[in-house]
Coordinates of N, CA and C in Angstrom, one line a residue:
M1355 N -40.6 -3.1 -30.4 CA -41.6 -2.6 -29.6 C -42.8 -1.3 -30.4
I1356 N -41.6 -0.6 -30.9 CA -41.9 0.5 -31.5 C -42.9 0.8 -32.9
I1357 N -42.5 -0.7 -33.5 CA -43.2 -1.3 -34.5 C -44.5 -1.2 -34.0
V1358 N -44.7 -2.3 -32.9 CA -46.2 -2.4 -32.6 C -46.9 -1.2 -32.2
V1359 N -46.2 -0.1 -31.7 CA -47.0 1.3 -31.1 C -47.3 1.9 -32.5
Y1360 N -46.7 2.0 -33.7 CA -46.6 2.5 -34.5 C -48.0 2.0 -35.5
Y1361 N -47.9 1.0 -35.6 CA -48.9 0.0 -36.2 C -50.6 0.4 -35.7
S1362 N -50.3 0.4 -34.1 CA -51.5 0.1 -33.8 C -52.1 1.6 -33.1
I1363 N -51.6 3.1 -33.7 CA -51.9 4.3 -33.3 C -51.8 5.0 -34.7
L1364 N -50.4 4.8 -35.5 CA -50.7 5.4 -37.1 C -50.6 4.6 -38.2
S1365 N -51.2 5.6 -39.2 CA -51.7 4.8 -40.1 C -50.3 4.3 -41.4
I1366 N -50.4 3.7 -42.2 CA -49.3 3.3 -42.9 C -48.5 4.4 -43.8
D1367 N -49.6 5.2 -44.0 CA -48.8 6.5 -44.6 C -48.2 7.3 -43.7
E1368 N -48.6 7.2 -42.4 CA -47.9 8.2 -41.5 C -46.7 7.3 -41.3
I1369 N -46.7 6.2 -41.0 CA -45.5 5.5 -41.1 C -44.4 5.8 -41.7
K1370 N -44.9 5.8 -43.0 CA -44.1 5.9 -44.3 C -43.6 6.8 -44.5
T1371 N -44.3 7.9 -43.6 CA -43.4 9.3 -43.6 C -42.6 9.6 -42.8
I1372 N -42.6 9.0 -41.7 CA -41.4 9.0 -41.0 C -40.3 8.4 -41.3
V1373 N -40.4 7.3 -41.7 CA -39.5 6.4 -42.4 C -38.9 7.5 -43.2
L1374 N -39.5 7.9 -44.3 CA -38.7 8.3 -45.3 C -38.4 9.8 -45.2
E1375 N -39.0 10.5 -43.7 CA -38.1 11.8 -43.5 C -36.6 11.8 -42.7
E1376 N -36.6 10.3 -42.4 CA -34.9 10.4 -41.9 C -34.1 9.3 -42.8
Y1377 N -34.5 9.4 -44.1 CA -33.6 8.6 -45.5 C -32.1 9.3 -45.4
I1378 N -31.9 10.2 -44.7 CA -30.3 10.6 -44.7 C -29.9 10.0 -43.4
L1379 N -30.1 10.1 -42.6 CA -29.5 9.2 -41.1 C -29.9 7.6 -42.1
L1380 N -30.6 7.1 -42.4 CA -30.6 5.8 -42.8 C -29.4 5.4 -43.8
C1381 N -29.0 6.4 -44.7 CA -28.2 6.2 -45.8 C -27.0 6.3 -44.7
I1382 N -26.8 7.2 -44.3 CA -25.7 7.3 -43.1 C -24.9 5.9 -42.4
T1383 N -26.5 5.4 -41.9 CA -26.1 4.4 -41.3 C -26.0 3.0 -42.2
T1384 N -26.4 2.9 -43.1 CA -26.2 2.0 -44.3 C -24.6 2.0 -44.9
V1385 N -23.9 3.0 -44.7 CA -22.7 3.3 -45.4 C -21.9 3.1 -44.2
L1386 N -22.2 3.4 -42.8 CA -21.4 2.9 -42.0 C -21.4 1.7 -40.9
F1387 N -22.5 1.0 -41.6 CA -22.4 -0.2 -41.4 C -21.3 -1.7 -42.3
L1388 N -21.3 -0.9 -43.4 CA -20.8 -1.6 -44.2 C -19.2 -1.3 -44.2
V1389 N -18.8 0.1 -44.0 CA -17.4 0.4 -43.0 C -17.1 -0.6 -42.3
F1390 N -18.0 -0.7 -40.9 CA -17.7 -1.9 -40.0 C -17.5 -2.7 -40.2
I1391 N -18.2 -3.6 -40.9 CA -18.2 -5.0 -41.9 C -16.7 -4.9 -42.6
L1392 N -16.4 -4.0 -43.5 CA -15.3 -4.1 -43.9 C -14.1 -4.1 -42.7
F1393 N -14.1 -3.4 -41.8 CA -12.8 -3.5 -40.4 C -13.2 -4.8 -40.1
K1394 N -14.2 -5.4 -39.6 CA -14.7 -6.7 -39.3 C -14.2 -7.6 -40.2
L1395 N -14.1 -7.8 -41.4 CA -14.0 -8.9 -42.0 C -12.3 -8.7 -42.1
K1396 N -11.7 -7.3 -42.2 CA -9.8 -7.1 -42.2 C -9.4 -7.8 -40.5
L1397 N -9.9 -7.6 -39.6 CA -9.7 -8.0 -38.1 C -10.5 -9.2 -37.7
K1398 N -10.5 -10.2 -39.0 CA -11.4 -11.2 -38.7 C -10.9 -12.6 -37.5
N1399 N -9.2 -12.6 -37.8 CA -8.9 -13.7 -37.1 C -8.1 -13.2 -35.9
I1400 N -8.3 -12.0 -35.2 CA -7.4 -11.2 -34.5 C -8.6 -10.9 -33.0
D1401 N -7.9 -10.7 -32.1 CA -8.6 -10.8 -30.9 C -8.4 -9.0 -30.9
I1402 N -9.9 -8.5 -30.7 CA -10.2 -7.3 -30.8 C -10.2 -6.2 -29.2
I1403 N -9.4 -5.3 -29.2 CA -9.0 -4.9 -27.7 C -10.0 -3.5 -27.9
D1404 N -10.5 -3.5 -26.5 CA -11.7 -2.7 -26.8 C -10.7 -1.3 -25.7
F1405 N -10.8 -0.2 -26.8 CA -10.1 1.2 -26.8 C -11.3 2.1 -26.0
N1406 N -12.0 1.5 -26.0 CA -13.8 2.2 -25.7 C -14.0 2.1 -23.9
V1407 N -12.9 1.7 -23.3 CA -13.3 1.1 -21.8 C -14.0 2.3 -21.2
N1408 N -13.2 3.7 -21.1 CA -13.8 4.6 -20.4 C -15.2 5.1 -20.7
N1409 N -15.7 4.3 -22.0 CA -16.5 5.2 -22.4 C -18.1 4.9 -21.4
N1410 N -18.2 4.4 -20.3 CA -19.6 3.8 -19.8 C -20.3 4.7 -19.4
I1411 N -21.6 4.7 -19.8 CA -22.5 6.0 -19.4 C -23.3 4.9 -18.5
S1412 N -23.9 5.4 -17.3 CA -25.0 4.4 -16.7 C -26.2 4.7 -17.3
L1413 N -26.8 3.6 -16.8 CA -28.3 3.4 -17.7 C -29.5 4.0 -17.2
K1414 N -29.1 4.7 -15.7 CA -29.8 5.6 -15.3 C -29.6 7.1 -15.7
F1415 N -28.7 7.6 -16.4 CA -28.4 8.5 -17.0 C -28.9 8.8 -18.4
T1416 N -28.9 7.3 -18.9 CA -29.5 7.5 -20.2 C -31.1 7.6 -20.2
I1417 N -31.9 7.0 -19.1 CA -33.4 6.8 -19.3 C -33.5 8.1 -18.9
G1418 N -33.0 9.2 -17.7 CA -33.1 10.3 -17.7 C -33.1 11.1 -18.8
L1419 N -32.5 10.9 -20.1 CA -31.7 11.8 -20.8 C -33.0 11.6 -21.7
F1420 N -33.6 10.2 -22.2 CA -34.4 9.9 -22.9 C -36.1 10.7 -22.6
L1421 N -36.3 10.5 -20.9 CA -37.3 11.1 -20.8 C -37.5 12.6 -21.0
V1422 N -36.1 13.4 -20.8 CA -35.9 14.6 -21.1 C -36.5 14.9 -21.9
F1423 N -35.9 14.1 -23.7 CA -36.1 14.2 -24.5 C -37.7 13.6 -25.0
Q1424 N -38.4 13.0 -24.4 CA -40.0 12.8 -24.4 C -40.6 13.8 -24.1
V1425 N -40.4 14.1 -22.7 CA -41.4 15.9 -22.4 C -41.3 17.0 -23.6
V1426 N -39.7 16.8 -23.9 CA -39.5 17.9 -24.7 C -40.4 18.0 -26.1
D1427 N -40.5 16.8 -26.6 CA -41.3 16.2 -27.8 C -42.4 16.0 -27.2
Y1428 N -42.7 16.0 -26.6 CA -44.3 16.0 -25.9 C -44.9 17.7 -26.7
Y1429 N -44.0 18.7 -25.9 CA -44.4 19.8 -25.8 C -44.4 20.4 -26.8
Y1430 N -43.2 20.1 -28.1 CA -42.8 21.0 -29.3 C -43.2 20.1 -30.5
E1431 N -43.7 18.6 -30.3 CA -44.1 18.1 -31.4 C -46.1 18.4 -31.3
N1432 N -46.4 18.9 -30.4 CA -47.8 18.8 -30.6 C -48.8 17.4 -29.8
G1433 N -48.4 17.3 -29.0 CA -48.6 16.2 -28.1 C -47.9 14.8 -28.4
F1434 N -49.0 13.5 -27.8 CA -48.5 12.1 -28.2 C -48.1 11.9 -29.5
I1435 N -49.1 11.9 -30.8 CA -48.6 11.5 -32.0 C -47.4 11.9 -32.4
G1436 N -47.0 13.4 -32.2 CA -45.6 14.0 -32.6 C -44.5 13.3 -31.6
M1437 N -44.7 12.9 -30.3 CA -43.8 12.4 -29.4 C -43.3 11.2 -30.1
I1438 N -44.3 10.3 -30.3 CA -44.1 9.0 -30.6 C -43.8 8.7 -32.1
S1439 N -44.1 9.9 -32.9 CA -43.0 10.0 -34.1 C -41.6 10.2 -34.3
Q1440 N -41.0 10.6 -32.9 CA -39.6 10.9 -32.8 C -38.9 9.6 -32.7
W1441 N -39.8 8.6 -31.7 CA -38.9 7.9 -31.6 C -38.3 6.9 -32.5
F1442 N -38.7 6.9 -33.6 CA -38.1 6.1 -35.1 C -36.7 6.9 -35.1
M1443 N -36.8 8.1 -35.4 CA -35.3 9.0 -34.9 C -34.1 8.5 -33.7
Y1444 N -35.1 8.4 -32.5 CA -34.0 8.2 -31.8 C -33.4 6.5 -31.8
W1445 N -34.3 6.0 -32.2 CA -33.6 4.4 -32.5 C -32.7 4.9 -33.8
V1446 N -32.7 5.2 -34.7 CA -31.8 5.3 -35.6 C -30.5 6.4 -35.2
M1447 N -31.1 6.8 -34.7 CA -29.1 7.8 -33.6 C -29.1 6.7 -32.9
G1448 N -29.6 5.9 -32.1 CA -28.9 5.3 -31.3 C -27.8 3.8 -31.8
I1449 N -28.7 3.5 -33.2 CA -27.9 2.7 -33.7 C -26.6 3.5 -34.5
L1450 N -26.8 4.4 -35.1 CA -25.8 5.2 -35.6 C -24.6 5.6 -34.7
S1451 N -25.2 6.1 -33.2 CA -24.1 6.1 -32.3 C -23.3 5.0 -32.0
L1452 N -24.1 3.7 -31.8 CA -23.4 2.3 -31.7 C -22.2 2.3 -32.3
L1453 N -22.8 2.0 -34.1 CA -21.9 2.2 -35.3 C -20.7 2.8 -34.8
V1454 N -20.8 4.2 -34.6 CA -19.7 5.0 -34.9 C -18.6 4.8 -33.6
I1455 N -19.0 4.0 -32.7 CA -18.5 3.9 -31.6 C -17.6 2.6 -31.9
T1456 N -18.5 1.7 -32.4 CA -17.4 0.2 -32.6 C -16.4 0.7 -33.5
T1457 N -17.2 1.3 -34.9 CA -16.1 1.0 -36.2 C -15.0 1.8 -35.6
I1458 N -15.1 3.2 -34.6 CA -13.6 3.6 -34.4 C -12.9 3.0 -33.6
N1459 N -13.4 2.0 -32.8 CA -12.6 1.0 -31.9 C -12.5 -0.2 -33.0
Y1460 N -12.8 -0.6 -34.0 CA -12.0 -1.5 -35.1 C -11.2 -1.0 -35.8
Y1461 N -11.1 0.4 -36.1 CA -10.2 1.6 -36.9 C -8.9 1.5 -35.6
K1462 N -9.0 1.6 -34.8 CA -7.9 1.7 -34.0 C -7.3 0.5 -33.8
N1463 N -7.7 -0.3 -33.6 CA -7.6 -1.9 -33.6 C -6.6 -2.3 -35.0
Y1464 N -7.3 -1.7 -36.4 CA -6.6 -2.1 -37.2 C -5.3 -1.4 -37.2
K1465 N -5.2 0.0 -37.0 CA -4.4 0.8 -37.1 C -3.1 0.2 -35.9
Y1466 N -3.4 -0.3 -35.0 CA -2.7 -0.4 -34.2 C -2.0 -2.5 -34.5
F1467 N -2.7 -2.9 -35.2 CA -2.0 -4.4 -35.8 C -1.5 -4.3 -36.9
L1468 N -1.6 -2.9 -37.2 CA -0.8 -2.5 -39.4 C 0.5 -2.1 -38.6
N1469 N 0.7 -1.1 -37.5 CA 1.8 -1.0 -37.1 C 2.8 -2.2 -36.0
K1470 N 2.3 -2.9 -36.1 CA 2.8 -3.7 -35.5 C 3.6 -4.7 -36.0

C-alpha cells in the first residue's frame, strides 16, 4: 500500500531520498533480523514459550496513536507530501519494534532452555 501511494505521488528521486534517510534504522533492523534468525535456528525443535503474554495493545489504541502522529506530521512536515514521507519511517519502526519484542522472547526462551 505504501509503495503504491509513493509511486503515484512522489518521484523516484524523492522515494530514494526517503529510503536513504532511514539507512540507520534499516541497518539496525537488518542486524536485529540476523540475531532473530540466529535464535530461531538455535531453538529450532523446541516449543517456544510466549513470555510476552501481557503485552497486548488494543487495535483502537494503535490506530488512534497513528492518527495523532499523522495530524502532527501533516502540521509539522508542511502538508500531505511531508506526512506521507513519514510513512516509511513508521513502517520500519513497526517492523523494528516487532523484531525487538520477538527477539527478546526468543532470547528468554534460549536462556530458559539453556538453564533447564
